[in-house]
Amino acid sequence: MSLKPFAAKLFAKYIHYKDQKWIDSPVETQKSVFNRLIKDAKETQFGKDHHFDKINSYSDFAKEVPVRDYEDLKPYVERVVKGEKDILWPGKPSYFAKTSGTTSGAKYIPITKDSMPHHIEAARNAILAYIHETGNASFVDGKMIFLQGSPILEEKHGIKLGRLSGIVAHYVPGYLQKNRMPSWETNCIDDWETKVDAIVEETLPENMTVISGIPSWVQMYFERIQQKTSKKVGDVFKDFNLFIYGGVNFEPYRAKFEELIGRKVDSIELFPASEGFFAYQDSQKEKGMLLLLNSGIFYEFIKADEFHTENPKRLTIEDVELHVNYVMIISTDAGLWGYNVGDTIQFVSKNPYRVIVSGRIKHFISAFGEHVIAKEVEQSMRAATKAYNTSINEFTVAPQITPEGGGLPYHEWFIEFETPPNDMEAFAKKIDETLQEQNSYYYDLIQGKVLQQLKITPLETGAFSDFMKSQGKLGGQNKIQRLANDRKIADELKKFQKS
């Protein structure tokens, strides 16, 4: 064993005690973050438009700055994209994290020189928290793989842009460079299947100790290793004992992972997004992830069941309750103000403040990290019905994670046709291709053969009415949920499948 594990334990201890200062004073920490954000952004266009010079308290801020989503903030973002300075945050952003759009194409999320370090520190500190609690640091002597997007960045008006994971790849600390995999050349491969094959070839001879990535991508990597070697992943990598993930719920994958690995391994959950790194799992013993209150983000929370009312109450960290669904609102040193991230969270602890991600405020599917929303499936359906001169009464979509008889997972579309298409397979392909065009995450999963093309389950005439009636929700303002991240509705609708 080298000196690295010993040094890692010392550093982990130092960071642990350093973090206790803000963990033990959460309300004061958030007030300090708030005051700095307002002060630093006073002279920006957004600050002037919202009278930051007159904001002396949180209540002042809540009056001046409404809750916005990306589309509401877009007029400001577009000015930044065009190269204007001092719009949302002093100067220009260092990067744009380009993500799948919700209503009008790609979203450009600014990352500034002030906000970028928080992404790096949070990822580092998640590992250090694990080391401090468990005393396990031997893995730092081995190789670590981070399955991520290409680090090749584009440029727009002097500002670099790319996927968040590709941007972060440029900031891997020097002390991890020798341990980090895959190689830069392999990481730059665009085609995912080619990339996975190259990663397998690179990693098989190595002593892999840490593997990190979205569970669906990592599962594919594990399956390729098993196909190549006819061995369990844990037998190939005997010292692999730590899996780091984020983006989707790991629980549906856990049993499959243990089967592929051949044993249980420790895991660390992260809560990163282009808008900020919000939380990480700081304990193997306690539920939830530590909410990062000192990382340039001021948090507000709105009860999910009040969110769509006319004037929902906005709460700060000192006002939240345990086990209540909240929509998370952020203001950041990247220039996002009163920004609705779209995630819903629940607090499972207030000492310290730990959260779990409970879902999205809007219906969605992201069982595999695809972030598909209602608008995208509706537009895909419209394109297909127009192309094939057919009509439908209703439809809903759900993930199928474990298909009967095996095979790749897929999205299952339950459709009640008024006029069915002559060629159902071509109709499904049109929907799938249109969805890929709108959603880059879904495109990557299909092209990378993590998912197979969607499948259509035709339903009997009147199926949705009968289903809603069985739920006591027929008529009135009740609407069928367009898509879901589970199969509660899907499994009920199976009863109405055409024979």
PDB file of C-alpha atoms in Angstrom, residues 314-491:
ATOM      1  CA  ARG A 314     -41.938  30.280  -0.540  1.00  0.00           C
ATOM      2  CA  LEU A 315     -39.945  28.869   2.365  1.00  0.00           C
ATOM      3  CA  THR A 316     -36.293  29.030   3.345  1.00  0.00           C
ATOM      4  CA  ILE A 317     -34.272  26.270   4.958  1.00  0.00           C
ATOM      5  CA  GLU A 318     -35.344  27.202   8.498  1.00  0.00           C
ATOM      6  CA  ASP A 319     -39.038  26.708   7.671  1.00  0.00           C
ATOM      7  CA  VAL A 320     -39.057  23.250   6.078  1.00  0.00           C
ATOM      8  CA  GLU A 321     -40.661  20.147   7.565  1.00  0.00           C
ATOM      9  CA  LEU A 322     -39.647  16.521   7.343  1.00  0.00           C
ATOM     10  CA  HIS A 323     -41.216  14.134   4.805  1.00  0.00           C
ATOM     11  CA  VAL A 324     -43.042  16.827   2.839  1.00  0.00           C
ATOM     12  CA  ASN A 325     -42.723  17.028  -0.936  1.00  0.00           C
ATOM     13  CA  TYR A 326     -41.106  20.351  -1.888  1.00  0.00           C
ATOM     14  CA  VAL A 327     -40.315  21.884  -5.241  1.00  0.00           C
ATOM     15  CA  MET A 328     -36.727  23.124  -5.016  1.00  0.00           C
ATOM     16  CA  ILE A 329     -36.057  26.717  -6.116  1.00  0.00           C
ATOM     17  CA  ILE A 330     -32.493  28.021  -6.434  1.00  0.00           C
ATOM     18  CA  SER A 331     -30.571  31.278  -6.845  1.00  0.00           C
ATOM     19  CA  THR A 332     -26.912  30.776  -7.694  1.00  0.00           C
ATOM     20  CA  ASP A 333     -23.534  32.322  -8.405  1.00  0.00           C
ATOM     21  CA  ALA A 334     -24.014  31.159 -11.989  1.00  0.00           C
ATOM     22  CA  GLY A 335     -26.794  33.743 -12.366  1.00  0.00           C
ATOM     23  CA  LEU A 336     -29.958  31.682 -11.918  1.00  0.00           C
ATOM     24  CA  TRP A 337     -32.549  33.563  -9.855  1.00  0.00           C
ATOM     25  CA  GLY A 338     -35.676  32.100  -8.256  1.00  0.00           C
ATOM     26  CA  TYR A 339     -35.110  29.198 -10.637  1.00  0.00           C
ATOM     27  CA  ASN A 340     -37.368  26.160 -10.603  1.00  0.00           C
ATOM     28  CA  VAL A 341     -35.076  23.185 -11.172  1.00  0.00           C
ATOM     29  CA  GLY A 342     -38.133  20.958 -11.596  1.00  0.00           C
ATOM     30  CA  ASP A 343     -37.101  18.420  -8.962  1.00  0.00           C
ATOM     31  CA  THR A 344     -39.136  17.611  -5.904  1.00  0.00           C
ATOM     32  CA  ILE A 345     -37.332  16.644  -2.718  1.00  0.00           C
ATOM     33  CA  GLN A 346     -38.155  15.560   0.802  1.00  0.00           C
ATOM     34  CA  PHE A 347     -36.161  16.277   3.928  1.00  0.00           C
ATOM     35  CA  VAL A 348     -35.401  13.118   5.870  1.00  0.00           C
ATOM     36  CA  SER A 349     -33.256  14.925   8.461  1.00  0.00           C
ATOM     37  CA  LYS A 350     -32.787  18.494   9.703  1.00  0.00           C
ATOM     38  CA  ASN A 351     -29.654  17.839  11.746  1.00  0.00           C
ATOM     39  CA  PRO A 352     -27.945  17.888   9.357  1.00  0.00           C
ATOM     40  CA  TYR A 353     -30.241  18.769   6.454  1.00  0.00           C
ATOM     41  CA  ARG A 354     -30.473  15.639   4.325  1.00  0.00           C
ATOM     42  CA  VAL A 355     -32.786  15.126   1.367  1.00  0.00           C
ATOM     43  CA  ILE A 356     -34.019  12.465  -0.999  1.00  0.00           C
ATOM     44  CA  VAL A 357     -35.148  13.202  -4.566  1.00  0.00           C
ATOM     45  CA  SER A 358     -38.833  12.338  -4.699  1.00  0.00           C
ATOM     46  CA  GLY A 359     -39.560  13.122  -8.337  1.00  0.00           C
ATOM     47  CA  ARG A 360     -40.354  15.972 -10.688  1.00  0.00           C
ATOM     48  CA  ILE A 361     -43.020  18.609 -10.363  1.00  0.00           C
ATOM     49  CA  LYS A 362     -44.155  17.704 -13.872  1.00  0.00           C
ATOM     50  CA  HIS A 363     -44.822  14.185 -15.088  1.00  0.00           C
ATOM     51  CA  PHE A 364     -41.796  12.652 -16.745  1.00  0.00           C
ATOM     52  CA  ILE A 365     -39.884   9.470 -17.515  1.00  0.00           C
ATOM     53  CA  SER A 366     -36.273   9.217 -16.454  1.00  0.00           C
ATOM     54  CA  ALA A 367     -35.902   5.583 -15.425  1.00  0.00           C
ATOM     55  CA  PHE A 368     -32.698   5.462 -17.471  1.00  0.00           C
ATOM     56  CA  GLY A 369     -31.600   9.116 -17.290  1.00  0.00           C
ATOM     57  CA  GLU A 370     -33.555  10.209 -20.380  1.00  0.00           C
ATOM     58  CA  HIS A 371     -35.594  13.082 -18.831  1.00  0.00           C
ATOM     59  CA  VAL A 372     -38.501  12.664 -21.282  1.00  0.00           C
ATOM     60  CA  ILE A 373     -41.353  15.086 -20.646  1.00  0.00           C
ATOM     61  CA  ALA A 374     -45.000  15.316 -21.722  1.00  0.00           C
ATOM     62  CA  LYS A 375     -44.462  17.826 -24.500  1.00  0.00           C
ATOM     63  CA  GLU A 376     -41.937  15.542 -26.185  1.00  0.00           C
ATOM     64  CA  VAL A 377     -44.161  12.460 -26.222  1.00  0.00           C
ATOM     65  CA  GLU A 378     -47.167  14.498 -27.350  1.00  0.00           C
ATOM     66  CA  GLN A 379     -45.233  16.059 -30.215  1.00  0.00           C
ATOM     67  CA  SER A 380     -43.910  12.638 -31.244  1.00  0.00           C
ATOM     68  CA  MET A 381     -47.425  11.226 -31.271  1.00  0.00           C
ATOM     69  CA  ARG A 382     -48.691  14.144 -33.352  1.00  0.00           C
ATOM     70  CA  ALA A 383     -45.933  13.633 -35.913  1.00  0.00           C
ATOM     71  CA  ALA A 384     -46.723   9.914 -36.240  1.00  0.00           C
ATOM     72  CA  THR A 385     -50.502  10.266 -36.489  1.00  0.00           C
ATOM     73  CA  LYS A 386     -50.072  12.920 -39.181  1.00  0.00           C
ATOM     74  CA  ALA A 387     -47.532  10.866 -41.141  1.00  0.00           C
ATOM     75  CA  TYR A 388     -49.655   7.700 -41.073  1.00  0.00           C
ATOM     76  CA  ASN A 389     -53.102   9.279 -41.320  1.00  0.00           C
ATOM     77  CA  THR A 390     -54.336   7.703 -38.137  1.00  0.00           C
ATOM     78  CA  SER A 391     -56.096   8.943 -35.016  1.00  0.00           C
ATOM     79  CA  ILE A 392     -56.075   8.043 -31.342  1.00  0.00           C
ATOM     80  CA  ASN A 393     -58.384   8.498 -28.384  1.00  0.00           C
ATOM     81  CA  GLU A 394     -55.772   8.521 -25.637  1.00  0.00           C
ATOM     82  CA  PHE A 395     -52.324   7.273 -24.692  1.00  0.00           C
ATOM     83  CA  THR A 396     -49.833   7.080 -21.860  1.00  0.00           C
ATOM     84  CA  VAL A 397     -46.195   5.999 -21.597  1.00  0.00           C
ATOM     85  CA  ALA A 398     -44.258   4.035 -18.974  1.00  0.00           C
ATOM     86  CA  PRO A 399     -40.804   2.462 -18.709  1.00  0.00           C
ATOM     87  CA  GLN A 400     -40.360  -1.284 -18.983  1.00  0.00           C
ATOM     88  CA  ILE A 401     -37.156  -1.969 -17.054  1.00  0.00           C
ATOM     89  CA  THR A 402     -37.337  -5.775 -16.940  1.00  0.00           C
ATOM     90  CA  PRO A 403     -38.976  -7.132 -20.121  1.00  0.00           C
ATOM     91  CA  GLU A 404     -40.406 -10.636 -19.996  1.00  0.00           C
ATOM     92  CA  GLY A 405     -37.994 -13.032 -21.623  1.00  0.00           C
ATOM     93  CA  GLY A 406     -35.069 -10.634 -21.251  1.00  0.00           C
ATOM     94  CA  GLY A 407     -33.772  -8.172 -23.806  1.00  0.00           C
ATOM     95  CA  LEU A 408     -33.113  -4.446 -23.567  1.00  0.00           C
ATOM     96  CA  PRO A 409     -35.526  -2.245 -21.619  1.00  0.00           C
ATOM     97  CA  TYR A 410     -37.812   0.146 -23.478  1.00  0.00           C
ATOM     98  CA  HIS A 411     -40.614   2.679 -23.249  1.00  0.00           C
ATOM     99  CA  GLU A 412     -44.032   1.083 -23.513  1.00  0.00           C
ATOM    100  CA  TRP A 413     -46.749   3.198 -25.158  1.00  0.00           C
ATOM    101  CA  PHE A 414     -50.336   2.268 -24.275  1.00  0.00           C
ATOM    102  CA  ILE A 415     -52.519   3.600 -27.087  1.00  0.00           C
ATOM    103  CA  GLU A 416     -56.272   3.522 -27.620  1.00  0.00           C
ATOM    104  CA  PHE A 417     -56.660   3.976 -31.387  1.00  0.00           C
ATOM    105  CA  GLU A 418     -59.669   5.491 -33.088  1.00  0.00           C
ATOM    106  CA  THR A 419     -58.161   4.623 -36.472  1.00  0.00           C
ATOM    107  CA  PRO A 420     -55.165   2.294 -36.170  1.00  0.00           C
ATOM    108  CA  PRO A 421     -52.267   2.571 -38.634  1.00  0.00           C
ATOM    109  CA  ASN A 422     -51.843   0.009 -41.393  1.00  0.00           C
ATOM    110  CA  ASP A 423     -48.192  -0.501 -40.415  1.00  0.00           C
ATOM    111  CA  MET A 424     -47.832  -0.536 -36.628  1.00  0.00           C
ATOM    112  CA  GLU A 425     -44.063  -1.111 -36.728  1.00  0.00           C
ATOM    113  CA  ALA A 426     -43.467   1.890 -39.011  1.00  0.00           C
ATOM    114  CA  PHE A 427     -45.780   3.979 -36.825  1.00  0.00           C
ATOM    115  CA  ALA A 428     -43.763   3.077 -33.705  1.00  0.00           C
ATOM    116  CA  LYS A 429     -40.507   3.839 -35.504  1.00  0.00           C
ATOM    117  CA  LYS A 430     -41.770   7.310 -36.474  1.00  0.00           C
ATOM    118  CA  ILE A 431     -42.682   8.087 -32.855  1.00  0.00           C
ATOM    119  CA  ASP A 432     -39.308   6.847 -31.666  1.00  0.00           C
ATOM    120  CA  GLU A 433     -37.306   8.822 -34.230  1.00  0.00           C
ATOM    121  CA  THR A 434     -39.234  12.025 -33.473  1.00  0.00           C
ATOM    122  CA  LEU A 435     -38.608  11.561 -29.759  1.00  0.00           C
ATOM    123  CA  GLN A 436     -34.899  11.057 -30.405  1.00  0.00           C
ATOM    124  CA  GLU A 437     -34.807  14.287 -32.422  1.00  0.00           C
ATOM    125  CA  GLN A 438     -36.239  16.240 -29.497  1.00  0.00           C
ATOM    126  CA  ASN A 439     -34.402  14.633 -26.604  1.00  0.00           C
ATOM    127  CA  SER A 440     -30.623  14.133 -26.757  1.00  0.00           C
ATOM    128  CA  TYR A 441     -30.576  11.891 -23.673  1.00  0.00           C
ATOM    129  CA  TYR A 442     -33.108   9.502 -25.204  1.00  0.00           C
ATOM    130  CA  TYR A 443     -31.189   9.598 -28.493  1.00  0.00           C
ATOM    131  CA  ASP A 444     -27.968   8.605 -26.697  1.00  0.00           C
ATOM    132  CA  LEU A 445     -29.679   5.711 -24.926  1.00  0.00           C
ATOM    133  CA  ILE A 446     -31.222   4.364 -28.136  1.00  0.00           C
ATOM    134  CA  GLN A 447     -28.102   4.811 -30.244  1.00  0.00           C
ATOM    135  CA  GLY A 448     -25.964   3.346 -27.468  1.00  0.00           C
ATOM    136  CA  LYS A 449     -28.288   0.325 -27.310  1.00  0.00           C
ATOM    137  CA  VAL A 450     -29.015   0.873 -23.647  1.00  0.00           C
ATOM    138  CA  LEU A 451     -32.705   1.047 -24.654  1.00  0.00           C
ATOM    139  CA  GLN A 452     -34.457  -0.599 -27.565  1.00  0.00           C
ATOM    140  CA  GLN A 453     -37.068   1.147 -29.705  1.00  0.00           C
ATOM    141  CA  LEU A 454     -40.351   1.826 -27.950  1.00  0.00           C
ATOM    142  CA  LYS A 455     -43.110  -0.781 -28.101  1.00  0.00           C
ATOM    143  CA  ILE A 456     -46.797  -0.101 -28.587  1.00  0.00           C
ATOM    144  CA  THR A 457     -49.491  -1.918 -26.612  1.00  0.00           C
ATOM    145  CA  PRO A 458     -52.863  -1.301 -28.339  1.00  0.00           C
ATOM    146  CA  LEU A 459     -55.798  -1.052 -25.967  1.00  0.00           C
ATOM    147  CA  GLU A 460     -59.474  -1.870 -26.391  1.00  0.00           C
ATOM    148  CA  THR A 461     -61.919   0.887 -27.294  1.00  0.00           C
ATOM    149  CA  GLY A 462     -63.009   2.661 -24.121  1.00  0.00           C
ATOM    150  CA  ALA A 463     -59.989   1.385 -22.182  1.00  0.00           C
ATOM    151  CA  PHE A 464     -59.009   4.732 -20.691  1.00  0.00           C
ATOM    152  CA  SER A 465     -62.572   5.598 -19.702  1.00  0.00           C
ATOM    153  CA  ASP A 466     -62.951   2.217 -18.038  1.00  0.00           C
ATOM    154  CA  PHE A 467     -59.607   2.679 -16.296  1.00  0.00           C
ATOM    155  CA  MET A 468     -60.499   6.155 -14.992  1.00  0.00           C
ATOM    156  CA  LYS A 469     -63.875   4.863 -13.853  1.00  0.00           C
ATOM    157  CA  SER A 470     -62.181   2.038 -11.956  1.00  0.00           C
ATOM    158  CA  GLN A 471     -60.057   4.672 -10.190  1.00  0.00           C
ATOM    159  CA  GLY A 472     -63.065   6.856  -9.351  1.00  0.00           C
ATOM    160  CA  LYS A 473     -61.690   9.616 -11.565  1.00  0.00           C
ATOM    161  CA  LEU A 474     -64.016   9.602 -14.561  1.00  0.00           C
ATOM    162  CA  GLY A 475     -65.180  13.047 -15.691  1.00  0.00           C
ATOM    163  CA  GLY A 476     -64.664  16.461 -14.145  1.00  0.00           C
ATOM    164  CA  GLN A 477     -61.122  17.839 -14.294  1.00  0.00           C
ATOM    165  CA  ASN A 478     -59.478  14.430 -14.092  1.00  0.00           C
ATOM    166  CA  LYS A 479     -57.050  13.679 -16.888  1.00  0.00           C
ATOM    167  CA  ILE A 480     -55.041  10.616 -17.701  1.00  0.00           C
ATOM    168  CA  GLN A 481     -51.421  10.989 -16.693  1.00  0.00           C
ATOM    169  CA  ARG A 482     -49.528  11.317 -19.964  1.00  0.00           C
ATOM    170  CA  LEU A 483     -46.388   9.592 -18.721  1.00  0.00           C
ATOM    171  CA  ALA A 484     -45.006   8.144 -15.522  1.00  0.00           C
ATOM    172  CA  ASN A 485     -41.680   7.034 -14.143  1.00  0.00           C
ATOM    173  CA  ASP A 486     -43.216   3.833 -12.740  1.00  0.00           C
ATOM    174  CA  ARG A 487     -45.686   1.206 -13.911  1.00  0.00           C
ATOM    175  CA  LYS A 488     -48.598   1.776 -11.538  1.00  0.00           C
ATOM    176  CA  ILE A 489     -50.893   2.962 -14.345  1.00  0.00           C
ATOM    177  CA  ALA A 490     -49.274   0.731 -16.960  1.00  0.00           C
ATOM    178  CA  ASP A 491     -49.899  -2.462 -15.030  1.00  0.00           C
TER     179      ASP A 491
END
